[in-house]
């Protein structure tokens, strides 16, 4: 039996960003051009639904290109970016490769390289073992870039080499978290060089702003996205910090916590940049089976960013 009405505040913008749309299109266009199979090194984007859909179309996912038995088949590098060595390995194997690195991640790679060439020792603000961080650190020789993950590490960081210092950041972090780390670094190192433009990507910023905008009005908040999606996990943190402590990530193995929803009047919903809209629709459909739902989409900014796919696929 359906019981009392629930109001849904649907956060906008949410879901796919231009970098994710481009990466998925690159896999689909590669399948059209080269036939099946095409290989993809690492999950093209961090979402099980997307990966499974591409597997069904003929993409084979591997963690390293060494795993690819038939090196005559093309390989695609994921949206998160890869170390330079991976490009070199593909060339050495004479493999056809298509780079689906998000242009905003490539921008950080170029910034790091330019700063290194200008004589700076580089700090990368990011999360260890995230593929984007591995890719960015892999643009430079070992020992020329250090990772800082939190405020404590920033406080304890020492400029052992006594070189000029600069910093870059992972694109999918929380704007507020990086702000605090940057504040500490600027206090410690008065001449630290920052990049000319903000590294946190426009889509990450917009989705976080949209969540902040509605979180305080919600009794419970759900972010649809994968556990290994950095930007999705950050959205849950942002919702909690912005006034909705009962904020949860809904991923492919999640049970919907209906008993918690029973006691809520207003439900906030957003989705990470690699989560397709169909997952949001499915989640709302499940709620509609039990409750009377009124949906109010709250949009704070229109996104019209499009990234072109590589010429070789046109």
CSV table of C-alpha atoms in Angstrom, one decimal:
chain,number,residue,atom,x,y,z
A,1,UNK,CA,0.0,0.0,0.0
A,2,UNK,CA,1.3,3.4,-0.9
A,3,UNK,CA,1.5,5.7,2.2
A,4,UNK,CA,2.1,9.3,2.7
A,5,UNK,CA,3.4,11.7,0.0
A,6,UNK,CA,7.1,12.2,-0.4
A,7,UNK,CA,8.7,15.2,-2.1
A,8,UNK,CA,11.8,14.6,-4.2
A,9,UNK,CA,14.2,17.5,-4.9
A,10,UNK,CA,16.1,16.4,-8.0
A,11,UNK,CA,19.5,18.0,-8.2
A,12,UNK,CA,20.5,19.5,-11.5
A,13,UNK,CA,22.9,19.4,-13.2
A,14,UNK,CA,23.6,15.7,-12.3
A,15,UNK,CA,24.9,12.6,-14.1
A,16,UNK,CA,27.0,12.4,-17.2
A,17,UNK,CA,29.6,15.1,-17.8
A,18,UNK,CA,31.0,15.9,-21.2
A,19,UNK,CA,34.2,13.9,-20.5
A,20,UNK,CA,32.2,10.8,-19.7
A,21,UNK,CA,29.9,11.2,-22.8
A,22,UNK,CA,33.0,11.6,-25.0
A,23,UNK,CA,34.7,8.5,-23.5
A,24,UNK,CA,31.6,6.3,-24.0
A,25,UNK,CA,31.2,7.6,-27.6
A,26,UNK,CA,34.9,6.8,-28.3
A,27,UNK,CA,34.3,3.2,-27.3
A,28,UNK,CA,31.1,3.0,-29.4
A,29,UNK,CA,32.7,4.7,-32.4
A,30,UNK,CA,35.8,2.4,-32.1
A,31,UNK,CA,33.5,-0.7,-32.2
A,32,UNK,CA,31.8,0.7,-35.3
A,33,UNK,CA,35.2,1.5,-37.0
A,34,UNK,CA,37.3,-1.5,-36.0
A,35,UNK,CA,34.7,-4.2,-35.3
A,36,UNK,CA,34.7,-6.4,-32.3
A,37,UNK,CA,36.5,-6.8,-30.0
A,38,UNK,CA,38.1,-3.6,-29.0
A,39,UNK,CA,40.0,-3.5,-25.7
A,40,UNK,CA,39.6,-0.9,-23.0
A,41,UNK,CA,42.4,-0.5,-20.4
A,42,UNK,CA,40.7,0.0,-17.0
A,43,UNK,CA,37.0,0.8,-16.7
A,44,UNK,CA,36.3,3.5,-19.3
A,45,UNK,CA,34.3,5.4,-16.6
A,46,UNK,CA,33.6,4.3,-13.1
A,47,UNK,CA,30.1,2.9,-13.5
A,48,UNK,CA,29.1,-0.8,-13.7
A,49,UNK,CA,26.0,-0.2,-15.8
A,50,UNK,CA,28.0,1.6,-18.4
A,51,UNK,CA,30.8,-0.9,-18.4
A,52,UNK,CA,28.4,-3.9,-18.7
A,53,UNK,CA,26.5,-2.2,-21.6
A,54,UNK,CA,29.8,-1.7,-23.5
A,55,UNK,CA,30.9,-5.3,-22.8
A,56,UNK,CA,27.6,-6.4,-24.3
A,57,UNK,CA,28.5,-4.4,-27.4
A,58,UNK,CA,31.9,-6.1,-27.8
A,59,UNK,CA,34.3,-4.2,-25.6
A,60,UNK,CA,36.7,-6.2,-23.5
A,61,UNK,CA,38.1,-4.6,-20.3
A,62,UNK,CA,41.6,-5.3,-19.1
A,63,UNK,CA,43.7,-3.7,-16.3
A,64,UNK,CA,47.0,-3.7,-18.3
A,65,UNK,CA,47.7,-3.9,-22.1
A,66,UNK,CA,50.0,-6.9,-21.5
A,67,UNK,CA,46.8,-8.9,-20.9
A,68,UNK,CA,45.7,-8.4,-24.5
A,69,UNK,CA,46.5,-11.6,-26.4
A,70,UNK,CA,45.7,-10.2,-29.8
A,71,UNK,CA,47.8,-7.1,-30.1
A,72,UNK,CA,46.4,-6.4,-33.6
A,73,UNK,CA,43.2,-5.2,-31.9
A,74,UNK,CA,42.8,-1.6,-30.9
A,75,UNK,CA,43.0,-0.5,-27.2
A,76,UNK,CA,41.2,2.5,-25.6
A,77,UNK,CA,42.6,4.4,-22.6
A,78,UNK,CA,40.0,5.3,-20.0
A,79,UNK,CA,38.7,8.8,-19.3
A,80,UNK,CA,40.9,9.0,-16.1
A,81,UNK,CA,44.1,9.3,-18.1
A,82,UNK,CA,47.2,7.0,-18.1
A,83,UNK,CA,50.9,7.4,-17.4
A,84,UNK,CA,53.1,8.2,-20.3
A,85,UNK,CA,54.6,4.8,-20.2
A,86,UNK,CA,51.3,3.2,-21.3
A,87,UNK,CA,51.4,5.2,-24.6
A,88,UNK,CA,55.0,4.1,-25.1
A,89,UNK,CA,54.1,0.4,-24.4
A,90,UNK,CA,51.2,0.5,-26.9
A,91,UNK,CA,53.6,2.0,-29.5
A,92,UNK,CA,56.2,-0.7,-28.8
A,93,UNK,CA,53.6,-3.4,-29.3
A,94,UNK,CA,52.6,-1.6,-32.6
A,95,UNK,CA,49.1,-1.4,-31.3
A,96,UNK,CA,46.4,1.0,-32.5
A,97,UNK,CA,45.3,3.0,-29.5
A,98,UNK,CA,42.6,5.6,-28.9
A,99,UNK,CA,43.0,8.0,-25.9
A,100,UNK,CA,39.7,8.7,-24.2
A,101,UNK,CA,41.4,10.8,-21.4
A,102,UNK,CA,39.0,13.6,-20.4
A,103,UNK,CA,40.4,16.9,-21.9
A,104,UNK,CA,40.2,18.5,-18.4
A,105,UNK,CA,42.5,15.7,-17.1
A,106,UNK,CA,44.8,16.2,-20.1
A,107,UNK,CA,44.9,19.9,-19.1
A,108,UNK,CA,46.3,19.0,-15.7
A,109,UNK,CA,48.8,16.7,-17.3
A,110,UNK,CA,50.1,19.6,-19.5
A,111,UNK,CA,50.2,21.9,-16.5
A,112,UNK,CA,52.3,19.4,-14.5
A,113,UNK,CA,54.7,19.0,-17.4
A,114,UNK,CA,55.0,22.7,-18.0
A,115,UNK,CA,55.7,23.4,-14.3
A,116,UNK,CA,58.3,20.6,-14.2
A,117,UNK,CA,60.0,22.0,-17.2
A,118,UNK,CA,60.0,25.4,-15.5
A,119,UNK,CA,62.0,23.9,-12.7
A,120,UNK,CA,59.3,23.3,-10.1
A,121,UNK,CA,58.9,20.3,-7.8
A,122,UNK,CA,55.2,19.4,-7.9
A,123,UNK,CA,52.6,18.5,-5.3
A,124,UNK,CA,49.5,16.7,-6.5
A,125,UNK,CA,46.5,17.0,-4.3
A,126,UNK,CA,44.5,13.8,-4.8
A,127,UNK,CA,43.7,10.3,-3.6
A,128,UNK,CA,46.3,7.5,-3.7
A,129,UNK,CA,45.6,4.7,-6.2
A,130,UNK,CA,42.9,6.6,-8.0
A,131,UNK,CA,43.6,6.0,-11.8
A,132,UNK,CA,43.6,9.7,-12.4
A,133,UNK,CA,46.3,10.3,-9.8
A,134,UNK,CA,48.3,7.4,-11.2
A,135,UNK,CA,48.0,8.9,-14.7
A,136,UNK,CA,49.0,12.4,-13.6
A,137,UNK,CA,52.0,11.2,-11.5
A,138,UNK,CA,53.0,9.1,-14.5
A,139,UNK,CA,53.5,12.1,-16.7
A,140,UNK,CA,56.7,13.0,-14.9
A,141,UNK,CA,59.9,11.3,-13.8
A,142,UNK,CA,59.7,9.5,-10.5
A,143,UNK,CA,60.5,11.6,-7.5
A,144,UNK,CA,59.5,14.9,-9.2
A,145,UNK,CA,55.9,14.9,-8.0
A,146,UNK,CA,54.5,14.2,-4.5
A,147,UNK,CA,51.0,13.2,-3.5
A,148,UNK,CA,49.2,15.0,-0.7
A,149,UNK,CA,45.8,13.5,0.3
A,150,UNK,CA,44.6,15.5,3.3
A,151,UNK,CA,45.3,18.5,5.6
A,152,UNK,CA,47.6,16.5,7.9
A,153,UNK,CA,49.8,15.5,5.1
A,154,UNK,CA,49.9,19.1,3.9
A,155,UNK,CA,50.9,20.3,7.4
A,156,UNK,CA,53.7,17.7,7.6
A,157,UNK,CA,55.0,18.1,4.1
A,158,UNK,CA,58.6,19.1,3.8
A,159,UNK,CA,60.3,20.6,0.8
A,160,UNK,CA,63.3,18.2,1.0
A,161,UNK,CA,64.8,19.2,-2.3
A,162,UNK,CA,64.6,22.9,-1.6
A,163,UNK,CA,63.2,23.6,-5.1
A,164,UNK,CA,60.5,25.9,-6.2
A,165,UNK,CA,57.1,24.3,-5.4
A,166,UNK,CA,53.9,24.2,-7.4
A,167,UNK,CA,50.7,22.3,-7.0
A,168,UNK,CA,48.0,20.7,-9.2
A,169,UNK,CA,44.8,18.8,-8.2
A,170,UNK,CA,42.8,15.8,-9.1
A,171,UNK,CA,39.8,17.0,-11.1
A,172,UNK,CA,37.1,15.2,-9.2
A,173,UNK,CA,37.8,16.3,-5.6
A,174,UNK,CA,35.5,18.3,-3.4
A,175,UNK,CA,36.2,22.0,-3.9
A,176,UNK,CA,36.0,22.7,-0.1
A,177,UNK,CA,38.5,19.9,0.7
A,178,UNK,CA,41.1,21.1,-1.7
A,179,UNK,CA,40.5,24.7,-0.6
A,180,UNK,CA,41.6,23.8,3.0
A,181,UNK,CA,44.7,21.8,1.8
A,182,UNK,CA,45.7,24.7,-0.5
A,183,UNK,CA,45.3,27.2,2.3
A,184,UNK,CA,47.8,25.2,4.5
A,185,UNK,CA,50.3,24.8,1.6
A,186,UNK,CA,50.2,28.6,0.8
A,187,UNK,CA,50.8,29.4,4.5
A,188,UNK,CA,53.8,27.0,4.6
A,189,UNK,CA,55.3,27.9,1.2
A,190,UNK,CA,54.7,31.6,0.5
A,191,UNK,CA,55.9,31.4,-3.1
A,192,UNK,CA,54.1,28.2,-4.1
A,193,UNK,CA,53.0,28.4,-7.7
A,194,UNK,CA,49.4,27.6,-8.5
A,195,UNK,CA,48.0,26.8,-11.9
A,196,UNK,CA,46.5,29.6,-13.9
A,197,UNK,CA,43.0,28.0,-14.0
A,198,UNK,CA,41.2,25.9,-11.4
A,199,UNK,CA,41.9,22.1,-11.8
A,200,UNK,CA,38.6,20.9,-10.3
A,201,UNK,CA,36.4,20.2,-13.3
A,202,UNK,CA,33.4,22.3,-14.2
A,203,UNK,CA,31.1,19.3,-13.8
A,204,UNK,CA,32.4,18.4,-10.4
A,205,UNK,CA,31.9,22.0,-9.2
A,206,UNK,CA,28.4,22.3,-10.7
A,207,UNK,CA,27.2,19.0,-9.2
A,208,UNK,CA,28.6,19.9,-5.8
A,209,UNK,CA,27.0,23.3,-6.0
A,210,UNK,CA,23.7,21.8,-7.0
A,211,UNK,CA,23.8,19.4,-4.1
A,212,UNK,CA,24.7,22.1,-1.6
A,213,UNK,CA,21.8,24.1,-2.8
A,214,UNK,CA,19.2,21.5,-1.8
A,215,UNK,CA,20.8,19.3,0.9
A,216,UNK,CA,19.7,21.5,3.8
A,217,UNK,CA,16.1,21.2,2.7
A,218,UNK,CA,16.2,17.3,2.6
A,219,UNK,CA,15.6,14.8,5.4
A,220,UNK,CA,17.5,12.1,3.4
A,221,UNK,CA,19.8,12.4,0.4
A,222,UNK,CA,20.8,9.8,-2.2
A,223,UNK,CA,23.6,10.0,-4.7
A,224,UNK,CA,23.4,7.4,-7.5
A,225,UNK,CA,26.9,6.3,-8.5
A,226,UNK,CA,29.6,3.7,-8.1
A,227,UNK,CA,31.7,3.1,-5.0
A,228,UNK,CA,35.0,3.7,-7.0
A,229,UNK,CA,33.6,6.9,-8.5
A,230,UNK,CA,35.5,9.7,-6.8
A,231,UNK,CA,33.1,12.4,-7.8
A,232,UNK,CA,30.1,10.4,-6.6
A,233,UNK,CA,31.6,9.7,-3.2
A,234,UNK,CA,32.5,13.4,-2.9
A,235,UNK,CA,28.8,14.3,-3.6
A,236,UNK,CA,27.7,12.2,-0.6
A,237,UNK,CA,30.3,14.1,1.6
A,238,UNK,CA,29.1,17.4,0.3
A,239,UNK,CA,25.4,16.6,1.0
A,240,UNK,CA,26.4,15.6,4.6
A,241,UNK,CA,28.4,18.7,5.2
A,242,UNK,CA,25.7,20.9,3.7
A,243,UNK,CA,23.0,20.0,6.1
A,244,UNK,CA,21.8,16.5,5.4
A,245,UNK,CA,23.6,14.0,7.6
A,246,UNK,CA,21.5,11.1,6.3
A,247,UNK,CA,23.2,11.0,2.9
A,248,UNK,CA,23.9,7.7,1.1
A,249,UNK,CA,25.5,6.4,-2.0
A,250,UNK,CA,23.3,4.1,-4.1
A,251,UNK,CA,25.5,1.7,-6.1
A,252,UNK,CA,24.9,-1.5,-8.1
A,253,UNK,CA,24.8,-3.7,-5.0
A,254,UNK,CA,22.8,-1.3,-2.8
A,255,UNK,CA,19.6,-2.2,-1.1
A,256,UNK,CA,17.3,0.8,-1.1
A,257,UNK,CA,16.8,1.7,2.7
A,258,UNK,CA,13.0,2.0,2.5
A,259,UNK,CA,12.6,2.0,6.3
A,260,UNK,CA,14.7,5.2,6.5
A,261,UNK,CA,12.7,6.7,3.6
A,262,UNK,CA,9.5,6.0,5.5
A,263,UNK,CA,10.4,8.6,8.0
A,264,UNK,CA,11.5,11.3,5.5
A,265,UNK,CA,9.3,13.9,3.9
A,266,UNK,CA,11.8,15.4,1.5
A,267,UNK,CA,14.2,13.3,-0.4
A,268,UNK,CA,17.2,14.7,-2.3
A,269,UNK,CA,18.6,12.9,-5.3
A,270,UNK,CA,21.7,13.5,-7.4
A,271,UNK,CA,24.0,11.3,-9.5
A,272,UNK,CA,27.7,11.2,-10.1
A,273,UNK,CA,29.3,12.3,-13.4
A,274,UNK,CA,29.6,8.7,-14.7
A,275,UNK,CA,26.1,7.5,-13.7
A,276,UNK,CA,23.6,7.3,-16.6
A,277,UNK,CA,20.2,9.0,-16.1
A,278,UNK,CA,18.4,5.6,-16.5
A,279,UNK,CA,19.8,4.7,-13.0
A,280,UNK,CA,18.1,7.8,-11.5
A,281,UNK,CA,14.9,6.9,-13.3
A,282,UNK,CA,15.0,3.3,-12.0
A,283,UNK,CA,15.6,4.5,-8.5
A,284,UNK,CA,12.6,6.9,-8.6
A,285,UNK,CA,10.4,4.1,-10.1
A,286,UNK,CA,11.2,1.9,-7.1
A,287,UNK,CA,10.2,4.8,-4.8
A,288,UNK,CA,6.9,5.3,-6.7
A,289,UNK,CA,6.0,1.6,-6.0
A,290,UNK,CA,5.7,2.4,-2.3
A,291,UNK,CA,5.1,6.1,-2.0
A,292,UNK,CA,3.2,9.0,-3.6
A,293,UNK,CA,5.9,11.1,-5.2
A,294,UNK,CA,6.1,14.7,-6.2
A,295,UNK,CA,9.2,15.7,-8.1
A,296,UNK,CA,10.7,19.1,-8.2
A,297,UNK,CA,13.9,19.5,-10.3
A,298,UNK,CA,16.1,22.2,-9.0
A,299,UNK,CA,18.6,23.4,-11.6
A,300,UNK,CA,21.3,25.9,-10.7
A,301,UNK,CA,23.1,26.1,-14.0
A,302,UNK,CA,22.8,24.9,-17.6
A,303,UNK,CA,25.7,22.9,-18.9
A,304,UNK,CA,26.5,23.1,-22.6
A,305,UNK,CA,30.0,21.7,-22.7
A,306,UNK,CA,30.8,19.3,-25.5
A,307,UNK,CA,34.2,17.6,-26.1
A,308,UNK,CA,35.0,16.5,-29.6
A,309,UNK,CA,36.1,12.9,-30.2
A,310,UNK,CA,39.5,12.1,-31.8
A,311,UNK,CA,39.6,12.8,-35.6
A,312,UNK,CA,40.7,9.2,-36.3
A,313,UNK,CA,37.1,8.1,-35.3
A,314,UNK,CA,35.2,10.5,-37.5
